[in-house]
Short mmCIF file of C-alpha atoms and ligand atoms in Angstrom, two decimals:
data_model
loop_
_atom_site.label_atom_id
_atom_site.label_comp_id
_atom_site.label_asym_id
_atom_site.label_seq_id
_atom_site.Cartn_x
_atom_site.Cartn_y
_atom_site.Cartn_z
CA MET A 1 0.00 0.00 0.00
CA ALA A 2 1.38 3.40 -0.98
CA ALA A 3 0.20 6.37 1.08
CA ALA A 4 -1.20 5.92 4.58
CA LEU A 5 -4.94 5.81 4.56
CA SER A 6 -6.56 8.95 5.84
CA VAL A 7 -10.33 8.97 5.84
CA GLU A 8 -10.36 12.70 6.62
CA THR A 9 -8.43 13.45 3.43
CA ALA A 10 -10.14 10.93 1.19
CA ALA A 11 -13.65 11.78 2.39
CA ARG A 12 -13.20 15.51 2.81
CA GLY A 13 -16.47 17.34 2.53
CA ALA A 14 -18.43 14.36 3.85
CA LYS A 15 -21.10 15.39 6.34
CA GLN A 16 -22.69 12.16 7.47
CA PRO A 17 -21.19 10.93 10.78
CA ALA A 18 -22.30 7.37 9.91
CA VAL A 19 -20.24 7.49 6.70
CA LEU A 20 -17.07 8.52 8.52
CA GLU A 21 -17.70 5.89 11.16
CA PHE A 22 -18.16 3.22 8.49
CA LEU A 23 -15.00 4.25 6.65
CA LYS A 24 -12.96 4.41 9.86
CA SER A 25 -14.10 1.07 11.22
CA GLY A 26 -11.19 -0.81 9.63
CA PRO A 27 -10.82 -2.87 6.47
CA LYS A 28 -14.13 -3.92 4.96
CA LYS A 29 -14.95 -7.61 5.16
CA LEU A 30 -16.85 -10.22 3.20
CA LEU A 31 -20.36 -11.22 4.25
CA ILE A 32 -20.50 -15.00 4.47
CA ASN A 33 -23.17 -16.95 6.32
CA GLY A 34 -24.39 -13.89 8.21
CA LYS A 35 -20.93 -12.84 9.47
CA PHE A 36 -18.42 -10.29 8.25
CA VAL A 37 -15.08 -12.05 7.79
CA PRO A 38 -11.74 -11.19 6.20
CA ALA A 39 -10.66 -12.92 2.98
CA LYS A 40 -9.01 -16.28 3.67
CA SER A 41 -5.86 -14.97 1.96
CA GLY A 42 -5.86 -11.97 4.31
CA LYS A 43 -5.50 -9.73 1.24
CA THR A 44 -7.17 -6.37 0.80
CA PHE A 45 -7.34 -3.80 -1.99
CA GLU A 46 -7.94 -0.06 -2.08
CA SER A 47 -11.19 1.68 -2.84
CA ILE A 48 -10.42 5.09 -4.31
CA ASN A 49 -12.41 8.32 -4.22
CA PRO A 50 -12.34 9.31 -7.92
CA ALA A 51 -12.85 12.99 -7.06
CA ASN A 52 -9.46 13.24 -5.31
CA GLU A 53 -7.67 9.94 -6.03
CA GLU A 54 -7.27 9.20 -2.30
CA VAL A 55 -7.84 5.84 -0.62
CA LEU A 56 -11.26 5.76 1.02
CA ALA A 57 -11.11 2.26 2.43
CA LEU A 58 -9.41 -1.10 2.27
CA VAL A 59 -11.64 -3.91 1.12
CA ALA A 60 -11.22 -7.67 1.50
CA GLU A 61 -9.99 -9.29 -1.68
CA GLY A 62 -12.19 -12.35 -1.91
CA GLY A 63 -11.05 -15.28 -4.05
CA LYS A 64 -12.01 -18.81 -4.94
CA ALA A 65 -11.74 -20.14 -1.37
CA ASP A 66 -14.07 -17.40 -0.11
CA VAL A 67 -16.54 -18.01 -2.92
CA ASP A 68 -16.53 -21.71 -1.98
CA GLU A 69 -17.46 -20.81 1.61
CA ALA A 70 -20.19 -18.46 0.47
CA VAL A 71 -21.61 -21.09 -1.88
CA LYS A 72 -21.65 -23.64 0.94
CA ALA A 73 -23.57 -21.21 3.14
CA ALA A 74 -25.98 -20.24 0.36
CA ARG A 75 -26.54 -23.89 -0.58
CA LYS A 76 -27.21 -24.86 3.01
CA ALA A 77 -29.62 -21.97 3.53
CA PHE A 78 -31.38 -22.90 0.31
CA GLU A 79 -31.67 -26.65 0.89
CA GLU A 80 -32.71 -26.31 4.50
CA GLY A 81 -35.57 -24.13 3.33
CA LYS A 82 -34.52 -21.28 5.60
CA TRP A 83 -35.65 -18.89 2.90
CA ALA A 84 -37.49 -20.68 0.09
CA ARG A 85 -39.91 -22.27 2.55
CA VAL A 86 -40.46 -19.15 4.62
CA GLY A 87 -44.07 -18.16 3.97
CA PRO A 88 -44.52 -15.53 1.25
CA HIS A 89 -45.96 -12.93 3.59
CA GLN A 90 -43.05 -13.33 5.93
CA ARG A 91 -40.54 -13.13 3.08
CA ALA A 92 -42.26 -9.95 1.92
CA LYS A 93 -41.86 -8.51 5.40
CA TYR A 94 -38.11 -8.99 5.21
CA LEU A 95 -37.93 -7.24 1.84
CA PHE A 96 -40.11 -4.39 3.06
CA LYS A 97 -37.80 -4.09 6.05
CA ILE A 98 -34.74 -3.83 3.78
CA ALA A 99 -36.50 -1.10 1.78
CA GLU A 100 -37.33 0.74 4.98
CA LEU A 101 -33.75 0.53 6.22
CA ILE A 102 -32.45 1.88 2.88
CA ASP A 103 -34.85 4.81 3.21
CA GLN A 104 -33.83 5.45 6.80
CA HIS A 105 -30.17 5.50 5.81
CA ALA A 106 -30.68 7.32 2.51
CA ASP A 107 -28.53 10.36 3.32
CA GLU A 108 -25.71 8.17 4.50
CA LEU A 109 -25.92 5.74 1.56
CA ALA A 110 -26.06 8.61 -0.94
CA GLU A 111 -22.94 10.20 0.48
CA LEU A 112 -21.07 6.91 0.58
CA GLU A 113 -22.07 6.21 -3.03
CA SER A 114 -20.97 9.65 -4.12
CA LEU A 115 -17.58 9.29 -2.40
CA ASP A 116 -16.91 5.83 -3.79
CA ASN A 117 -18.22 6.30 -7.33
CA GLY A 118 -17.84 10.04 -7.93
CA LYS A 119 -21.44 10.62 -8.91
CA ALA A 120 -23.16 13.85 -7.93
CA LEU A 121 -24.49 13.56 -4.38
CA THR A 122 -27.78 15.27 -5.26
CA GLN A 123 -28.39 12.67 -7.98
CA ALA A 124 -27.45 9.72 -5.78
CA ARG A 125 -29.85 11.08 -3.14
CA ALA A 126 -32.66 11.76 -5.61
CA ILE A 127 -32.32 8.71 -7.86
CA ASP A 128 -30.01 5.83 -6.87
CA ILE A 129 -30.97 5.38 -3.24
CA PRO A 130 -34.75 5.88 -3.47
CA ALA A 131 -34.83 3.64 -6.55
CA ALA A 132 -32.96 0.93 -4.64
CA ALA A 133 -35.55 1.06 -1.86
CA GLU A 134 -38.35 1.08 -4.41
CA THR A 135 -36.94 -2.03 -6.09
CA PHE A 136 -37.01 -3.96 -2.81
CA ARG A 137 -40.51 -2.70 -2.10
CA TYR A 138 -41.74 -3.65 -5.56
CA TYR A 139 -40.39 -7.20 -5.26
CA ALA A 140 -41.69 -7.53 -1.70
CA GLY A 141 -45.10 -7.37 -3.35
CA TRP A 142 -44.21 -10.22 -5.70
CA CYS A 143 -43.43 -12.72 -2.90
CA SER A 144 -47.11 -13.52 -2.55
CA LYS A 145 -47.93 -13.36 -6.26
CA ILE A 146 -45.78 -16.06 -7.82
CA TYR A 147 -48.41 -18.42 -9.16
CA GLY A 148 -48.44 -21.79 -10.84
CA GLU A 149 -51.28 -22.94 -13.09
CA THR A 150 -53.74 -25.78 -13.29
CA ASN A 151 -53.66 -27.30 -16.75
CA PRO A 152 -56.58 -28.82 -18.68
CA SER A 153 -54.91 -32.19 -19.24
CA ASP A 154 -56.64 -35.55 -19.66
CA PRO A 155 -59.62 -35.89 -17.28
CA SER A 156 -57.91 -38.85 -15.61
CA MET A 157 -55.12 -36.53 -14.53
CA PHE A 158 -54.73 -33.63 -12.14
CA ASN A 159 -52.05 -31.54 -13.81
CA TYR A 160 -50.56 -28.36 -12.43
CA THR A 161 -47.36 -26.33 -12.47
CA LEU A 162 -45.28 -25.04 -9.60
CA ARG A 163 -43.00 -22.05 -9.92
CA GLU A 164 -39.94 -22.74 -7.79
CA PRO A 165 -36.74 -20.82 -7.04
CA VAL A 166 -33.69 -21.62 -9.17
CA GLY A 167 -31.43 -22.13 -6.15
CA VAL A 168 -28.09 -20.49 -5.48
CA CYS A 169 -27.60 -17.37 -7.60
CA GLY A 170 -24.30 -15.66 -8.38
CA GLN A 171 -24.74 -11.97 -9.15
CA ILE A 172 -21.90 -9.91 -10.60
CA ILE A 173 -22.48 -6.19 -10.88
CA PRO A 174 -20.73 -3.07 -12.25
CA TRP A 175 -19.71 0.21 -10.66
CA ASN A 176 -21.96 2.76 -12.36
CA PHE A 177 -25.01 2.38 -10.08
CA PRO A 178 -23.56 0.26 -7.29
CA LEU A 179 -26.39 0.12 -4.76
CA LEU A 180 -29.12 0.18 -7.39
CA MET A 181 -27.55 -2.69 -9.34
CA ALA A 182 -27.23 -4.68 -6.11
CA SER A 183 -30.96 -4.10 -5.56
CA TRP A 184 -31.94 -5.06 -9.11
CA LYS A 185 -30.15 -8.34 -8.55
CA LEU A 186 -30.96 -9.20 -4.94
CA ALA A 187 -34.58 -8.09 -4.65
CA PRO A 188 -36.13 -10.36 -7.31
CA ALA A 189 -33.83 -13.28 -6.44
CA LEU A 190 -34.90 -13.07 -2.79
CA ALA A 191 -38.58 -12.56 -3.61
CA CYS A 192 -38.53 -15.87 -5.50
CA GLY A 193 -36.89 -17.73 -2.61
CA ASN A 194 -33.34 -18.02 -3.94
CA THR A 195 -30.14 -17.50 -1.99
CA ALA A 196 -27.42 -15.25 -3.38
CA ILE A 197 -23.75 -14.51 -3.66
CA LEU A 198 -23.32 -10.92 -4.77
CA LYS A 199 -20.04 -9.62 -6.16
CA PRO A 200 -19.83 -5.83 -6.31
CA ALA A 201 -17.43 -4.17 -8.75
CA GLU A 202 -13.96 -3.69 -7.26
CA GLN A 203 -14.16 0.08 -7.87
CA THR A 204 -17.29 0.48 -5.73
CA SER A 205 -17.76 -2.13 -3.01
CA LEU A 206 -18.82 0.13 -0.18
CA THR A 207 -22.57 0.65 -0.49
CA ALA A 208 -23.09 -3.05 -1.22
CA LEU A 209 -21.28 -3.84 2.03
CA ARG A 210 -23.36 -1.29 3.92
CA LEU A 211 -26.44 -2.87 2.37
CA GLY A 212 -25.13 -6.21 3.64
CA GLU A 213 -25.12 -4.77 7.16
CA LEU A 214 -28.68 -3.56 6.70
CA ILE A 215 -29.72 -6.99 5.43
CA VAL A 216 -28.23 -8.56 8.55
CA GLU A 217 -30.07 -5.94 10.62
CA ALA A 218 -33.31 -6.82 8.83
CA GLY A 219 -32.87 -10.31 10.26
CA LEU A 220 -32.59 -12.42 7.10
CA PRO A 221 -31.47 -15.95 7.92
CA ASP A 222 -27.71 -16.57 7.72
CA GLY A 223 -26.40 -17.58 4.30
CA VAL A 224 -29.32 -16.18 2.32
CA VAL A 225 -27.30 -13.17 1.15
CA ASN A 226 -23.51 -13.41 0.89
CA ILE A 227 -21.30 -10.62 -0.43
CA ILE A 228 -17.88 -11.34 -1.87
CA THR A 229 -15.83 -8.28 -2.74
CA GLY A 230 -12.83 -8.64 -5.01
CA PHE A 231 -11.66 -8.57 -8.60
CA GLY A 232 -13.17 -10.03 -11.74
CA PRO A 233 -10.52 -12.65 -12.29
CA GLY A 234 -10.51 -14.28 -8.85
CA ALA A 235 -13.81 -13.58 -7.16
CA GLY A 236 -15.95 -13.04 -10.29
CA SER A 237 -14.50 -15.91 -12.28
CA ALA A 238 -14.87 -18.27 -9.29
CA ILE A 239 -18.59 -17.45 -9.25
CA ALA A 240 -18.98 -17.89 -13.00
CA GLU A 241 -17.22 -21.28 -12.92
CA HIS A 242 -18.64 -22.62 -9.68
CA PRO A 243 -20.19 -26.10 -10.09
CA ASP A 244 -22.69 -25.48 -7.28
CA ILE A 245 -24.09 -22.15 -8.42
CA ASP A 246 -27.33 -22.58 -10.38
CA LYS A 247 -27.62 -19.22 -12.04
CA VAL A 248 -25.45 -16.23 -12.84
CA ALA A 249 -26.80 -12.76 -13.47
CA PHE A 250 -24.24 -10.33 -14.86
CA THR A 251 -24.18 -6.65 -15.77
CA GLY A 252 -21.04 -5.22 -17.33
CA SER A 253 -18.93 -5.37 -20.48
CA GLY A 254 -19.58 -7.61 -23.45
CA GLU A 255 -16.07 -8.93 -23.13
CA VAL A 256 -16.70 -10.27 -19.62
CA GLY A 257 -20.24 -11.32 -20.58
CA ARG A 258 -18.69 -13.73 -23.08
CA LEU A 259 -16.31 -15.11 -20.43
CA ILE A 260 -19.24 -15.67 -18.07
CA LEU A 261 -21.15 -17.51 -20.74
CA GLN A 262 -18.16 -19.76 -21.45
CA ALA A 263 -17.54 -20.42 -17.76
CA SER A 264 -21.21 -21.26 -17.23
CA ALA A 265 -20.95 -24.20 -19.62
CA GLY A 266 -19.31 -26.36 -16.93
CA ASN A 267 -22.51 -27.03 -15.01
CA LEU A 268 -24.86 -25.40 -17.53
CA LYS A 269 -25.81 -22.52 -15.28
CA LYS A 270 -28.71 -20.37 -16.27
CA VAL A 271 -27.30 -17.02 -17.39
CA SER A 272 -28.71 -13.55 -17.87
CA LEU A 273 -26.56 -10.77 -19.27
CA GLU A 274 -26.98 -7.01 -19.46
CA LEU A 275 -24.13 -5.63 -21.53
CA GLY A 276 -24.52 -1.98 -22.30
CA GLY A 277 -25.11 -0.25 -25.59
CA LYS A 278 -24.72 2.58 -28.04
CA SER A 279 -28.25 3.85 -27.87
CA PRO A 280 -29.69 6.12 -30.57
CA ASN A 281 -31.61 9.23 -29.54
CA ILE A 282 -33.50 10.40 -32.64
CA ILE A 283 -34.64 14.00 -32.97
CA PHE A 284 -37.18 14.86 -35.68
CA PRO A 285 -37.73 18.48 -36.76
CA ASP A 286 -41.21 18.57 -35.21
CA ALA A 287 -39.86 17.72 -31.73
CA GLU A 288 -40.43 20.08 -28.83
CA MET A 289 -36.93 21.51 -28.76
CA GLU A 290 -37.18 23.01 -25.25
CA ALA A 291 -37.48 19.44 -23.97
CA ALA A 292 -35.41 17.56 -26.56
CA VAL A 293 -32.21 19.56 -26.08
CA PRO A 294 -31.81 19.32 -22.28
CA ASN A 295 -32.98 15.71 -22.30
CA ALA A 296 -30.53 14.76 -25.02
CA MET A 297 -27.85 16.37 -22.86
CA MET A 298 -28.80 14.52 -19.68
CA GLY A 299 -29.45 11.37 -21.70
CA VAL A 300 -25.79 11.19 -22.59
CA PHE A 301 -23.99 13.02 -19.76
CA TYR A 302 -25.94 11.80 -16.74
CA ASN A 303 -23.62 9.97 -14.30
CA SER A 304 -20.67 11.21 -16.41
CA GLY A 305 -21.99 9.13 -19.29
CA GLN A 306 -21.45 5.92 -17.35
CA VAL A 307 -24.89 4.56 -18.05
CA CYS A 308 -25.54 1.38 -20.01
CA CYS A 309 -28.53 2.95 -21.77
CA ALA A 310 -26.93 6.39 -22.35
CA GLY A 311 -28.11 8.12 -25.53
CA THR A 312 -24.63 8.38 -26.98
CA ARG A 313 -25.63 8.59 -30.64
CA ILE A 314 -27.77 11.68 -31.07
CA PHE A 315 -29.38 11.54 -34.52
CA VAL A 316 -30.66 14.90 -35.70
CA GLN A 317 -32.58 15.54 -38.92
CA ARG A 318 -30.29 17.37 -41.36
CA ASP A 319 -32.38 20.58 -41.67
CA ILE A 320 -32.21 21.27 -37.93
CA TYR A 321 -28.80 19.70 -37.28
CA ASP A 322 -26.72 22.87 -36.96
CA LYS A 323 -29.24 24.65 -34.81
CA PHE A 324 -29.73 21.63 -32.57
CA VAL A 325 -26.05 20.96 -31.93
CA ASP A 326 -25.57 24.64 -31.30
CA GLN A 327 -28.20 24.61 -28.57
CA LEU A 328 -26.96 21.32 -27.19
CA THR A 329 -23.47 22.79 -26.95
CA LYS A 330 -24.74 25.89 -25.12
CA TYR A 331 -26.68 23.81 -22.60
CA THR A 332 -23.74 21.51 -22.06
CA GLU A 333 -21.43 24.44 -21.40
CA GLY A 334 -23.80 25.49 -18.63
CA MET A 335 -23.59 22.14 -16.88
CA THR A 336 -21.54 22.34 -13.70
CA MET A 337 -18.80 19.74 -13.43
CA GLY A 338 -16.97 19.46 -10.13
CA ASP A 339 -16.89 18.14 -6.57
CA PRO A 340 -19.61 15.47 -6.39
CA LEU A 341 -20.52 16.52 -2.85
CA ASP A 342 -21.25 20.11 -3.92
CA PRO A 343 -25.03 20.54 -4.34
CA LYS A 344 -24.45 22.63 -7.50
CA THR A 345 -22.60 19.81 -9.25
CA LYS A 346 -24.39 18.11 -12.12
CA MET A 347 -21.48 15.94 -13.21
CA GLY A 348 -18.61 14.46 -11.22
CA PRO A 349 -15.50 12.59 -12.35
CA VAL A 350 -15.50 9.19 -14.04
CA VAL A 351 -15.11 6.25 -11.71
CA SER A 352 -11.48 5.21 -12.05
CA LYS A 353 -8.09 5.81 -13.61
CA GLU A 354 -8.84 2.97 -16.01
CA GLN A 355 -12.05 4.61 -17.26
CA PHE A 356 -10.35 8.01 -17.34
CA ASP A 357 -7.63 6.68 -19.65
CA ARG A 358 -10.12 4.77 -21.72
CA VAL A 359 -12.38 7.78 -22.26
CA ASN A 360 -9.38 9.99 -22.97
CA GLY A 361 -8.33 7.47 -25.62
CA TYR A 362 -11.71 7.89 -27.33
CA LEU A 363 -11.33 11.68 -27.33
CA ASP A 364 -8.20 11.16 -29.43
CA ILE A 365 -9.83 8.55 -31.63
CA GLY A 366 -12.77 10.87 -32.37
CA LYS A 367 -10.46 13.70 -33.36
CA GLN A 368 -8.34 11.39 -35.53
CA GLU A 369 -11.46 10.10 -37.23
CA GLY A 370 -12.26 13.66 -38.28
CA ALA A 371 -15.17 14.43 -35.99
CA ARG A 372 -15.31 18.01 -34.74
CA VAL A 373 -15.49 18.94 -31.05
CA THR A 374 -17.95 21.74 -30.20
CA THR A 375 -17.34 21.60 -26.47
CA GLY A 376 -15.10 19.64 -24.11
CA GLY A 377 -12.71 17.27 -25.83
CA GLU A 378 -10.29 17.45 -22.95
CA LEU A 379 -9.68 16.35 -19.40
CA GLY A 380 -10.24 18.39 -16.27
CA ASN A 381 -7.30 20.10 -14.57
CA GLY A 382 -5.80 18.84 -11.36
CA LYS A 383 -6.69 15.93 -9.12
CA GLY A 384 -9.60 13.64 -9.78
CA TYR A 385 -10.69 11.72 -12.86
CA TYR A 386 -12.58 14.56 -14.50
CA VAL A 387 -13.41 14.50 -18.19
CA LYS A 388 -15.17 17.54 -19.68
CA PRO A 389 -18.54 16.76 -21.24
CA THR A 390 -17.72 16.42 -24.91
CA ILE A 391 -19.82 16.76 -28.04
CA PHE A 392 -18.51 15.45 -31.33
CA VAL A 393 -20.36 16.72 -34.40
CA ASP A 394 -20.09 15.76 -38.07
CA VAL A 395 -19.93 12.19 -36.87
CA ASN A 396 -20.48 9.36 -39.27
CA ASN A 397 -22.20 6.25 -37.88
CA ASP A 398 -19.25 4.12 -39.08
CA MET A 399 -16.71 5.91 -36.89
CA ARG A 400 -15.43 4.06 -33.83
CA ILE A 401 -16.83 6.78 -31.56
CA ALA A 402 -20.26 5.88 -32.99
CA ARG A 403 -19.80 2.11 -32.79
CA GLU A 404 -17.98 1.39 -29.55
CA GLU A 405 -19.27 1.91 -26.04
CA ILE A 406 -17.16 4.69 -24.52
CA PHE A 407 -18.88 4.83 -21.13
CA GLY A 408 -17.89 8.40 -20.45
CA PRO A 409 -19.26 11.90 -21.09
CA VAL A 410 -18.92 11.78 -24.87
CA ALA A 411 -21.76 12.43 -27.31
CA ALA A 412 -21.73 11.76 -31.05
CA ALA A 413 -24.17 13.91 -33.04
CA ILE A 414 -25.04 12.33 -36.39
CA PRO A 415 -27.25 13.85 -39.11
CA PHE A 416 -30.03 11.87 -40.84
CA LYS A 417 -32.18 12.46 -43.90
CA ASP A 418 -35.64 11.06 -43.16
CA GLU A 419 -37.50 8.55 -41.00
CA ASN A 420 -36.18 5.50 -42.85
CA ASP A 421 -32.64 6.74 -42.65
CA ALA A 422 -32.99 7.47 -38.92
CA VAL A 423 -34.28 3.97 -38.22
CA PHE A 424 -31.67 2.37 -40.45
CA GLN A 425 -28.76 4.23 -38.85
CA GLY A 426 -30.21 3.87 -35.35
CA ASN A 427 -30.37 0.10 -35.80
CA ASN A 428 -26.99 -0.07 -37.51
CA THR A 429 -25.11 -1.12 -34.36
CA SER A 430 -24.24 -4.38 -32.68
CA TYR A 431 -26.07 -3.23 -29.55
CA GLY A 432 -29.77 -2.92 -28.75
CA LEU A 433 -30.33 -1.82 -25.19
CA ALA A 434 -32.34 1.37 -25.56
CA ALA A 435 -33.41 4.08 -28.00
CA ALA A 436 -35.44 7.26 -28.01
CA VAL A 437 -37.48 9.25 -30.48
CA TRP A 438 -38.55 12.88 -30.27
CA THR A 439 -41.50 13.99 -32.40
CA ARG A 440 -44.97 15.49 -32.03
CA ASP A 441 -46.31 13.15 -34.72
CA VAL A 442 -48.06 10.39 -32.76
CA SER A 443 -48.11 7.86 -35.52
CA ARG A 444 -44.48 8.40 -36.43
CA ALA A 445 -43.52 8.05 -32.75
CA HIS A 446 -45.09 4.61 -32.51
CA LYS A 447 -43.93 3.50 -35.96
CA VAL A 448 -40.34 4.33 -35.08
CA ALA A 449 -40.68 2.79 -31.60
CA ARG A 450 -41.69 -0.48 -33.29
CA ALA A 451 -38.92 -0.33 -35.87
CA LEU A 452 -36.09 0.26 -33.41
CA LYS A 453 -34.33 -2.89 -32.26
CA ALA A 454 -33.93 -2.08 -28.59
CA GLY A 455 -35.14 -3.44 -25.27
CA THR A 456 -36.48 -0.05 -24.20
CA VAL A 457 -37.74 2.82 -26.36
CA TRP A 458 -38.52 6.24 -24.97
CA ILE A 459 -40.83 8.68 -26.75
CA ASN A 460 -40.32 12.34 -25.90
CA CYS A 461 -38.33 11.51 -22.78
CA TYR A 462 -35.03 9.82 -21.99
CA GLY A 463 -33.80 7.36 -19.37
CA MET A 464 -37.10 6.59 -17.69
CA ILE A 465 -36.78 3.31 -15.79
CA ASP A 466 -39.25 1.84 -13.33
CA PRO A 467 -39.00 -1.46 -11.43
CA ILE A 468 -42.43 -2.38 -12.79
CA SER A 469 -41.17 -2.51 -16.41
CA PRO A 470 -38.72 -4.96 -17.97
CA PHE A 471 -35.22 -3.83 -18.84
CA GLY A 472 -32.69 -5.62 -21.02
CA GLY A 473 -31.14 -5.88 -24.43
CA TYR A 474 -31.63 -6.92 -28.02
CA LYS A 475 -28.62 -8.16 -29.98
CA GLN A 476 -25.25 -7.92 -28.20
CA SER A 477 -26.69 -5.91 -25.33
CA GLY A 478 -27.42 -9.26 -23.73
CA PHE A 479 -30.36 -11.50 -22.97
CA GLY A 480 -32.92 -11.98 -20.26
CA ARG A 481 -35.05 -9.18 -18.87
CA GLU A 482 -34.59 -7.74 -15.41
CA LEU A 483 -37.23 -5.82 -13.47
CA GLY A 484 -40.98 -6.15 -13.69
CA LYS A 485 -42.57 -9.57 -13.69
CA TYR A 486 -39.89 -10.69 -16.15
CA ALA A 487 -37.32 -10.91 -13.37
CA ILE A 488 -39.60 -13.49 -11.75
CA ASP A 489 -38.99 -15.66 -14.83
CA LEU A 490 -35.23 -15.19 -14.45
CA TYR A 491 -35.25 -16.32 -10.85
CA THR A 492 -37.77 -19.16 -10.94
CA GLN A 493 -38.13 -22.44 -12.79
CA VAL A 494 -41.33 -24.26 -13.61
CA LYS A 495 -42.22 -27.76 -12.57
CA THR A 496 -45.08 -29.74 -14.13
CA VAL A 497 -46.88 -32.17 -11.83
CA PHE A 498 -49.19 -34.93 -13.11
CA MET A 499 -51.29 -36.90 -10.69
CA LYS A 500 -53.41 -39.89 -11.71
CA LEU A 501 -56.90 -39.47 -10.31
P1 LIG V 601 -16.28 -5.38 -16.45
O1 LIG V 601 -17.28 -6.07 -17.31
O2 LIG V 601 -14.88 -5.88 -16.46
O3 LIG V 601 -16.77 -5.42 -14.91
C1 LIG V 601 -18.09 -5.65 -14.48
C2 LIG V 601 -18.09 -6.67 -13.34
O4 LIG V 601 -17.57 -7.90 -13.82
C3 LIG V 601 -17.20 -6.29 -12.14
O5 LIG V 601 -17.82 -6.74 -10.96
C4 LIG V 601 -15.95 -7.09 -12.40
O6 LIG V 601 -15.20 -7.37 -11.25
C5 LIG V 601 -16.50 -8.36 -12.99
N1 LIG V 601 -15.57 -9.14 -13.80
C6 LIG V 601 -14.51 -8.69 -14.52
N2 LIG V 601 -13.86 -9.73 -15.10
C7 LIG V 601 -14.53 -10.86 -14.75
C8 LIG V 601 -14.35 -12.24 -15.03
N3 LIG V 601 -13.34 -12.67 -15.78
N4 LIG V 601 -15.24 -13.12 -14.50
C9 LIG V 601 -16.25 -12.71 -13.73
N5 LIG V 601 -16.46 -11.41 -13.43
C10 LIG V 601 -15.61 -10.49 -13.92
O7 LIG V 601 -16.32 -3.85 -16.79
P2 LIG V 601 -15.16 -2.75 -16.58
O8 LIG V 601 -13.84 -3.36 -16.93
O9 LIG V 601 -15.31 -2.16 -15.26
O10 LIG V 601 -15.56 -1.66 -17.67
C11 LIG V 601 -15.17 -1.83 -19.04
C12 LIG V 601 -16.29 -1.39 -19.96
O11 LIG V 601 -17.42 -2.23 -19.79
C13 LIG V 601 -16.82 0.00 -19.74
O12 LIG V 601 -16.04 0.98 -20.36
C14 LIG V 601 -18.19 -0.10 -20.35
O13 LIG V 601 -18.11 0.04 -21.74
C15 LIG V 601 -18.62 -1.51 -20.04
N6 LIG V 601 -19.49 -1.55 -18.85
C16 LIG V 601 -20.84 -1.69 -19.04
C17 LIG V 601 -21.69 -1.64 -17.96
C18 LIG V 601 -23.17 -1.79 -18.11
O14 LIG V 601 -23.90 -1.27 -17.32
N7 LIG V 601 -23.64 -2.54 -19.06
C19 LIG V 601 -21.20 -1.41 -16.60
C20 LIG V 601 -19.75 -1.34 -16.49
C21 LIG V 601 -18.96 -1.40 -17.60
MG1 LIG V 602 -12.94 -5.21 -16.92
#
């Protein structure tokens, strides 16, 4: 370890006493079988505050041996029926309790998230944390609504189906919405009666661990939720390969998604993947510009552009292209980038040195490809992984900045001719997570929504997500749908029962 760890320096500006207490309480541990324990190897790694590059906390570096322990605990909890055979109303109570605890600790969790990830505190407080609570609350309702069917088979038979939990679930999540992603994974898995091993991203382990404490406080039986912090190769790969894990749910890069799929072949795990995108945001000339411009801006720059469904390809009809990008540039220049804890901040740094370098690389690539920068195009000055919100114009859909997921505050504005051209270019990508269309023409709005190959389409809005509605990708954005009743399908399996009468 390089510099001595100083919470005061790394968390300067933090106001929540509970956050400082959590950070100062020593190296963070793994949650296995209801207890917080160090990694068997004794190893830890650093969690960095991306706003100042200081070490916020040391975190246990879980590995294969720790995953084995967690799987044993989760398997035992599952097979003994400690969770799956708890009555649905009781299970719901636990999930409601977790939601309540998240709400009670919302200020603390928001600040911890902001410190660890670099996202604007006001946004973490307004979006991430309440949405995490809402997700638990929504799935609490499902506990008592997971039905089988009676089937009209031969009259000599009584034939019905049971919907049963899958078993032990491995859940590997990214760093862009740490607590919210943990909730998207855990809440439906738990509602269906599964047990879980959650692996947070190594960049942002802290809110998941705090959630683990709240889950223990809520009184869930030991072993139902286990949290293994650590790196992808090591902790993540051990989950993906594990012969006694029944299902893996993953959100992250396509590259790792492919590795997970390969590793799952060993015991034929069920797999669901959510792998990001290059989502088109299509602006027709009859759009309400007062709404389209700021929403296109937030659609791409929200969370420093580190959003799987970010509207990174902004397609603008040729006749209004210059005017639109002009306005978009003006708005973007008015967006305050800076200290995530400052209430005025709309955009913080990117999450890590790795992302900072990666995004910086794409700024160069865009310039080399001949796209023109109207604003940004450079890094922030001084400490912290700040990248200025950048708009590339005169972009061609074949350029790398229009094809590859950058996952930073970089927009590509691309002109189109007419409706067909917009749909063609919008769909001309290997991804298919989300898309948006802006128009006042009702029939065009729905025609285009149908034609776009994406798991979510927004009309005259951007980024709307609700736990009641499915979320997931077409094409290489992955498969399986999270949220809504669709997550119940991901976390249950169906059994047919025939009885001779
Ligand atoms: P990543 O896909 O490597 O990491 C996501 C999660 O997978 C983390 O928990 C990580 O520890 C784990 N992981 C990494 N290697 C693994 C392995 N071999 N086996 C099992 N688990 C493994 O993403 P990374 O490297 O942080 O970001 C790279 C790019 O991925 C980003 O620039 C972005 O384009 C994309 N990404 C997409 C996200 C989305 O929401 N769809 C979220 C994060 C990244
Ligand atoms: Mg990676």
